[in-house]
mmCIF file of C-alpha atoms in Angstrom:
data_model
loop_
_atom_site.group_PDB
_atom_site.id
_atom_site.type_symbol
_atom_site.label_atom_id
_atom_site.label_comp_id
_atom_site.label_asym_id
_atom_site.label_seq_id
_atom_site.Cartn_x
_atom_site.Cartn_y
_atom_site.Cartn_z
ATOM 1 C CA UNK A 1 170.934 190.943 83.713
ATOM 2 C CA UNK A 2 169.980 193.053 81.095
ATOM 3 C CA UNK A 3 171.961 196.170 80.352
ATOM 4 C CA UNK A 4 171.466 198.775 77.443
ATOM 5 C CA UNK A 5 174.506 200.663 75.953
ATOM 6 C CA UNK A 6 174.069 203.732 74.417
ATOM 7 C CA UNK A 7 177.219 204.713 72.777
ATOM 8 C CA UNK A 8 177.929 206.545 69.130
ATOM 9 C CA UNK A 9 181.743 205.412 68.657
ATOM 10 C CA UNK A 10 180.972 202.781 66.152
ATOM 11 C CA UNK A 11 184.414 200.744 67.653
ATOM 12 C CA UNK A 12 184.073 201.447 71.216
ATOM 13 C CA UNK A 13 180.268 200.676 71.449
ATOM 14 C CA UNK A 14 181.783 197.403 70.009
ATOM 15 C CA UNK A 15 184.193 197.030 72.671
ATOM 16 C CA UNK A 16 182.342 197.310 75.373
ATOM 17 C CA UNK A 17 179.339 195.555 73.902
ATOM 18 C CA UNK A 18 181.906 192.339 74.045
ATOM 19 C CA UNK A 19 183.143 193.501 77.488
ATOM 20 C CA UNK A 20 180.347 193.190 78.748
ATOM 21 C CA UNK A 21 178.929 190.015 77.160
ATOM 22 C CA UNK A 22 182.057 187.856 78.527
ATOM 23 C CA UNK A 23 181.079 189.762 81.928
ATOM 24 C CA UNK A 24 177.506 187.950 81.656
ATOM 25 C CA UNK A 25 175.460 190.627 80.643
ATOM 26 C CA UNK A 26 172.632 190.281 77.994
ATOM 27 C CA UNK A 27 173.517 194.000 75.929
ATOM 28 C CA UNK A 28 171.990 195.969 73.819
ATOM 29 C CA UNK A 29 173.664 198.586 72.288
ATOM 30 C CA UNK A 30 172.541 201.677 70.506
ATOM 31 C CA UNK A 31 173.895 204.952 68.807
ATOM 32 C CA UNK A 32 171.580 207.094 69.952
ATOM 33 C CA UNK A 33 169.025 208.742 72.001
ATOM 34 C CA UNK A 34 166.315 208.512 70.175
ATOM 35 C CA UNK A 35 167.336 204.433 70.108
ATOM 36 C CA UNK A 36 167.523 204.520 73.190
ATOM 37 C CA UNK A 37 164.366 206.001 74.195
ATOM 38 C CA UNK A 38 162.670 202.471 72.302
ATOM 39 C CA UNK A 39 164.426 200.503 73.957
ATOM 40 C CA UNK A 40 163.660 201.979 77.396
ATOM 41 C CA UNK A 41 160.121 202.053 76.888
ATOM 42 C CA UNK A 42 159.911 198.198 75.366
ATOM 43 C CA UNK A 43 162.515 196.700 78.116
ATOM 44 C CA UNK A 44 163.343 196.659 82.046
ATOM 45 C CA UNK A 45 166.984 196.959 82.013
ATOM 46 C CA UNK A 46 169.000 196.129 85.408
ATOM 47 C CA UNK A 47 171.409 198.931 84.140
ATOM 48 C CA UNK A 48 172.461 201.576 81.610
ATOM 49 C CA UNK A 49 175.471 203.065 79.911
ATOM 50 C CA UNK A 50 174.690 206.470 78.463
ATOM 51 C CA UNK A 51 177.999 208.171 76.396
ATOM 52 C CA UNK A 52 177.458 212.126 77.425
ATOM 53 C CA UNK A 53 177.932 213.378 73.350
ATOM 54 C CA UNK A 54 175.608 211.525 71.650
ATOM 55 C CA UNK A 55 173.748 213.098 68.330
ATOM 56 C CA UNK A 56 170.594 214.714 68.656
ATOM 57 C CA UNK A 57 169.600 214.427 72.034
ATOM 58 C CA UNK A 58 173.179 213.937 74.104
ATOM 59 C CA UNK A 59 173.473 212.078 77.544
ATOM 60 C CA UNK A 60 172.155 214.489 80.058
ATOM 61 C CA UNK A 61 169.237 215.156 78.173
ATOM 62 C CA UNK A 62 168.441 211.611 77.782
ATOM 63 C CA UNK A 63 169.158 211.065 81.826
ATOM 64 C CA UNK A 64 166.637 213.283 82.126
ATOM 65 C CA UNK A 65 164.253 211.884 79.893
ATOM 66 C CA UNK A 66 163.997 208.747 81.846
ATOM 67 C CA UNK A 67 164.261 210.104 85.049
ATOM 68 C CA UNK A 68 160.834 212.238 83.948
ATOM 69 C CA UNK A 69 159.423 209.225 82.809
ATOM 70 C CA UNK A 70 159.602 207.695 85.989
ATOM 71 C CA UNK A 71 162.694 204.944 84.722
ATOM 72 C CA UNK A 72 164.503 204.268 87.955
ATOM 73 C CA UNK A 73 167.600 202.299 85.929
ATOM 74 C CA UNK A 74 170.473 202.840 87.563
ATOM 75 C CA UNK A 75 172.518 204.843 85.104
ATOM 76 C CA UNK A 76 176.113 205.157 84.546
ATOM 77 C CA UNK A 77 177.467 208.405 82.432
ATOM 78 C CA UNK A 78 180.449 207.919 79.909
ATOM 79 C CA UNK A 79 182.388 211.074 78.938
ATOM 80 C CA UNK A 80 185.438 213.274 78.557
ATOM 81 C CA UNK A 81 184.099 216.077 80.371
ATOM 82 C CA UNK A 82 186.324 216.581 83.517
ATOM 83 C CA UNK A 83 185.119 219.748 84.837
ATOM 84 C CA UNK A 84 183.168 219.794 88.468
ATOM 85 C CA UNK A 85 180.312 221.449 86.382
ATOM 86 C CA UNK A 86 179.984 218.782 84.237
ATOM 87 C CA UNK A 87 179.933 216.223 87.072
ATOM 88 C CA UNK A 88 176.795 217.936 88.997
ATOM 89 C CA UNK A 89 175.271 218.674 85.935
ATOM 90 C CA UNK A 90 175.216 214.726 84.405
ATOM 91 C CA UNK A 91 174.511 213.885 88.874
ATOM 92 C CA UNK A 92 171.641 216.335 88.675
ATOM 93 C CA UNK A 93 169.745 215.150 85.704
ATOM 94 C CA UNK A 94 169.884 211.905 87.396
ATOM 95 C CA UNK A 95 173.025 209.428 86.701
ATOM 96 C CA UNK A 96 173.947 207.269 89.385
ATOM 97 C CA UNK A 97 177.227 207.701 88.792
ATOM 98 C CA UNK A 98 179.988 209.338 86.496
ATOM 99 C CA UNK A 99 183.267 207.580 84.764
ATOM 100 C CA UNK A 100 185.863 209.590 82.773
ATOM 101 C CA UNK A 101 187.141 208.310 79.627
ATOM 102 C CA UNK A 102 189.776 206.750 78.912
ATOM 103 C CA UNK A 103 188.514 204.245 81.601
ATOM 104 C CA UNK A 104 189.780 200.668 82.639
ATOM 105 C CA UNK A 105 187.464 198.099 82.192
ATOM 106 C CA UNK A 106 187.521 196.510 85.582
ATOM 107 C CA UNK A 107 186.831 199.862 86.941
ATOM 108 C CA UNK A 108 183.684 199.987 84.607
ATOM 109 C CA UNK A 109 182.625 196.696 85.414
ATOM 110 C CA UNK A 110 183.123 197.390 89.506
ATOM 111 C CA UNK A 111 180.934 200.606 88.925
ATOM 112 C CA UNK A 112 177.737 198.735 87.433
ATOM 113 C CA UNK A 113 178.168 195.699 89.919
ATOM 114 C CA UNK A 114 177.954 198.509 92.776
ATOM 115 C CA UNK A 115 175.328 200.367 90.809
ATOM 116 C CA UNK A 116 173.375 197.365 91.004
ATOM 117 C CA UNK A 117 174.130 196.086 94.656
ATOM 118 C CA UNK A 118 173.149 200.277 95.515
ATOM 119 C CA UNK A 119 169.927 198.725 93.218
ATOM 120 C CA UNK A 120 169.284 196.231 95.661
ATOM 121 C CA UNK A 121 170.291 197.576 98.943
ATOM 122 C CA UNK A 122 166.920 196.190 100.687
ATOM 123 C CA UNK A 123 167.957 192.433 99.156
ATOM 124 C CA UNK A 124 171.146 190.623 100.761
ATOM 125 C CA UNK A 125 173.605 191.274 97.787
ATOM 126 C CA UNK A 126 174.904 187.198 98.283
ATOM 127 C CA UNK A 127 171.901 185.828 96.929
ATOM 128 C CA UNK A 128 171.012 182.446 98.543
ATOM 129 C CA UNK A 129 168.018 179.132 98.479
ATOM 130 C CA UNK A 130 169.036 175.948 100.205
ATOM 131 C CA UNK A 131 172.162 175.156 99.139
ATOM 132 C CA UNK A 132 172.135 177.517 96.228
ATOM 133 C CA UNK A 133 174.485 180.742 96.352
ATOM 134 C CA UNK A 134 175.154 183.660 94.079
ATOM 135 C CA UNK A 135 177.220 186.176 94.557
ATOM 136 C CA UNK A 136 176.771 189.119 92.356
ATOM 137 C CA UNK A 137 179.886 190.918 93.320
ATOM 138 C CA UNK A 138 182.336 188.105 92.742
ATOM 139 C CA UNK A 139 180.299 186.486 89.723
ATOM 140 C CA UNK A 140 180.699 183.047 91.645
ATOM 141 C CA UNK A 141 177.542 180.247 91.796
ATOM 142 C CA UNK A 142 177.808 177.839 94.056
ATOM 143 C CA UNK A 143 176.242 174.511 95.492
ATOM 144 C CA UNK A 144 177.181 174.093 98.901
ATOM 145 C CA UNK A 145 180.550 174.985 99.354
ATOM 146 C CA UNK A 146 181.578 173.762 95.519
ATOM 147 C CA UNK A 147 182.018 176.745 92.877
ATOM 148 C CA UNK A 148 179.492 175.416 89.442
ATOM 149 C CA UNK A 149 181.162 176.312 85.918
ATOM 150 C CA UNK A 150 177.997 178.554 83.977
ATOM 151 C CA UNK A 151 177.663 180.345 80.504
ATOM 152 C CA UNK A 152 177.050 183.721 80.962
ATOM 153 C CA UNK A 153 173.797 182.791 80.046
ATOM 154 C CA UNK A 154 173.238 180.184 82.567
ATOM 155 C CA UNK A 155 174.315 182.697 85.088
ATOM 156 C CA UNK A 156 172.122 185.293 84.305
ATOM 157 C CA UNK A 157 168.897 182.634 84.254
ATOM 158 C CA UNK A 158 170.082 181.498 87.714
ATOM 159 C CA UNK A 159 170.417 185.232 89.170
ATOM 160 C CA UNK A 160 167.244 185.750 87.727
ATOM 161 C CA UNK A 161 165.540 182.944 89.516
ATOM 162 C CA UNK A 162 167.304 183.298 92.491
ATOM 163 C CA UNK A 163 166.011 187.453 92.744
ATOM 164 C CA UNK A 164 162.354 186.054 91.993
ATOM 165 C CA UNK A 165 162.190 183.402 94.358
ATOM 166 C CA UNK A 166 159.504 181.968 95.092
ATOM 167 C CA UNK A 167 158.304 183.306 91.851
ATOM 168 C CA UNK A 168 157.579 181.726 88.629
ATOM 169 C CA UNK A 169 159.600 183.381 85.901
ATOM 170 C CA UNK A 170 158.149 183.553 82.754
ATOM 171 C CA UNK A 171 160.130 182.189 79.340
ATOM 172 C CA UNK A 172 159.839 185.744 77.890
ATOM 173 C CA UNK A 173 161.734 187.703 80.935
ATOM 174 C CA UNK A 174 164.026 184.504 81.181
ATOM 175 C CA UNK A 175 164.474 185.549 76.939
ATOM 176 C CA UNK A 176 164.563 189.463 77.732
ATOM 177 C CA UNK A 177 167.625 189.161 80.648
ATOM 178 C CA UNK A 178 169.362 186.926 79.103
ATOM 179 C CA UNK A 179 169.622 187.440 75.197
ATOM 180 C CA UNK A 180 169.978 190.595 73.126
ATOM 181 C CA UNK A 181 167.289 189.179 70.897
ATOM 182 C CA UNK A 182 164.915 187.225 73.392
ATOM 183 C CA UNK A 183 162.736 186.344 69.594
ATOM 184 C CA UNK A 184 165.425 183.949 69.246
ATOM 185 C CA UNK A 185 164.922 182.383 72.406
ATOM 186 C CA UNK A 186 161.645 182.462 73.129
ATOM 187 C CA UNK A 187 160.651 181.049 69.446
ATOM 188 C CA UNK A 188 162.984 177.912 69.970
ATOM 189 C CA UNK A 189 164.019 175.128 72.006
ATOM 190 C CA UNK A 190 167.338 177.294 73.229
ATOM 191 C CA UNK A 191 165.627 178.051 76.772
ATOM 192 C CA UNK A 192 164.860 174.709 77.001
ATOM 193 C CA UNK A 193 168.985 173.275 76.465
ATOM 194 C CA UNK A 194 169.970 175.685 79.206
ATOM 195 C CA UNK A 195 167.368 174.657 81.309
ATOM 196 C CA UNK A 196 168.613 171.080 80.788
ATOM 197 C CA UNK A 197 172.417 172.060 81.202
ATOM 198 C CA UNK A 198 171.454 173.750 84.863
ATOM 199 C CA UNK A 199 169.138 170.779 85.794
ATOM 200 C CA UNK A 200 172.134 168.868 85.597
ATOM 201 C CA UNK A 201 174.416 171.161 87.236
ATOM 202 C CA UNK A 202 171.964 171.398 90.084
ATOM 203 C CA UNK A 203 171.875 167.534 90.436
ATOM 204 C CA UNK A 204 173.175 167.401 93.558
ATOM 205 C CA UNK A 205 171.649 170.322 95.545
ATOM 206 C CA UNK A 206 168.776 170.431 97.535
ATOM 207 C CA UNK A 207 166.464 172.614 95.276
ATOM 208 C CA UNK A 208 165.066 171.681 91.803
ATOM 209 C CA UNK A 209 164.337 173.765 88.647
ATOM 210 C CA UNK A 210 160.793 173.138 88.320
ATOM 211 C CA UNK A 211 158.888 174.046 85.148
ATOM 212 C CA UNK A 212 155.346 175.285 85.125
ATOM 213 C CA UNK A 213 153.722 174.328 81.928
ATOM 214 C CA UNK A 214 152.718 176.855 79.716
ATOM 215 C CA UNK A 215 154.109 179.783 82.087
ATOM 216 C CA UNK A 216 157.750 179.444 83.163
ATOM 217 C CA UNK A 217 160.383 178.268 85.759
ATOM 218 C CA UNK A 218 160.774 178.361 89.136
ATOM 219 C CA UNK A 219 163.484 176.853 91.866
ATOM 220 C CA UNK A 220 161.320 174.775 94.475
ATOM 221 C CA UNK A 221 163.532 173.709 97.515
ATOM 222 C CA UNK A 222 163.281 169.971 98.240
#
């Protein structure tokens, strides 16, 4: 899943863009608005983080921005600002939702896994083909009834699958959900090792990773 982080504190945007790696994220994480409006108009993010002070252009305005341009990201608003004012007016300009700093972490990460399940309301939020199962809230992939050890990485190419099934996925979304820089994948043989790595870890269920030459992957139930 592929979030964006817009965030000005230098060492914070830093924390969290770590926090949210090791949580299996694929981040990208900006300073400011006018960053962030690029990235919103060259990427399909499951999820955003906006910080409410941000120079230029703060927060709200930037909610705003990509609620007029017809971005329906799921948004999540960072700030300091307690007041009830401040609440309805980040709620108003569109955020999802609204988490006071200082924050925990698991807190944070529990707010964008039911920002995203909110997402996906009309899809059963335990994602499941054959003998495959993902859960999204619990971060657990499983074959049959045994839990399978995945990379972030792996993990996110599996939920992606999983949401597009039947579909074929193409390398470059596989690239764009789940690294920051999908160049790097998509210019390399680094799709290909994961691919590999979850063909074996899929060995014994009863759907296959099938590739489709010269467009992508898909998960074909055997």
């Amino acid at each position: 899943m592929r979030l964006l982080l817009v965030e000005d504190d230098h060492e914070l945007r830093e924390v969290l863009g770590r926090i949210l790696v090791e949580a299996g994220y694929a981040v990208d994480a900006v300073a400011d608005a006018e960053e962030a409006q690029a990235y919103l108009r060259a990427y399909e993010y499951g999820v955003a983080v906006f910080d409410w002070r941000l120079p230029g252009m703060d927060g709200v305005d930037l909610v705003a921005w990509s609620r007029k341009k017809g971005l329906r990201v799921p948004i999540l608003m960072l700030t300091a600002r307690d007041t009830t004012s401040d609440r309805i007016q980040g709620l108003d300009a569109g955020a999802d939702d609204y988490l006071m700093k200082p924050f925990d972490n698991g807190e944070l990460l529990a707010r964008l896994r039911a920002l995203l399940r909110r997402q996906d309301s009309h899809i059963e939020p335990v994602l499941r083909v054959g003998s495959l199962m993902l859960d999204p809230a619990a971060h657990e992939f499983r074959v049959g009834h045994d839990q399978i050890d995945v990379t972030p990485r792996e993990y996110a190419i599996m939920e992606l699958l999983l949401r597009r099934y039947p579909s074929v996925v193409s390398r470059s979304s596989i690239a764009q959900q789940a690294w920051p820089d999908e160049a790097d994948a998509v210019g390399s043989n680094t799709i290909d090792v994961h691919i590999a790595r979850l063909r074996a870890k899929l060995a014994r269920a009863d759907v296959r990773l099938a590739t489709v030459r010269g467009v992508g992957y898909k998960l074909v139930e055997q």
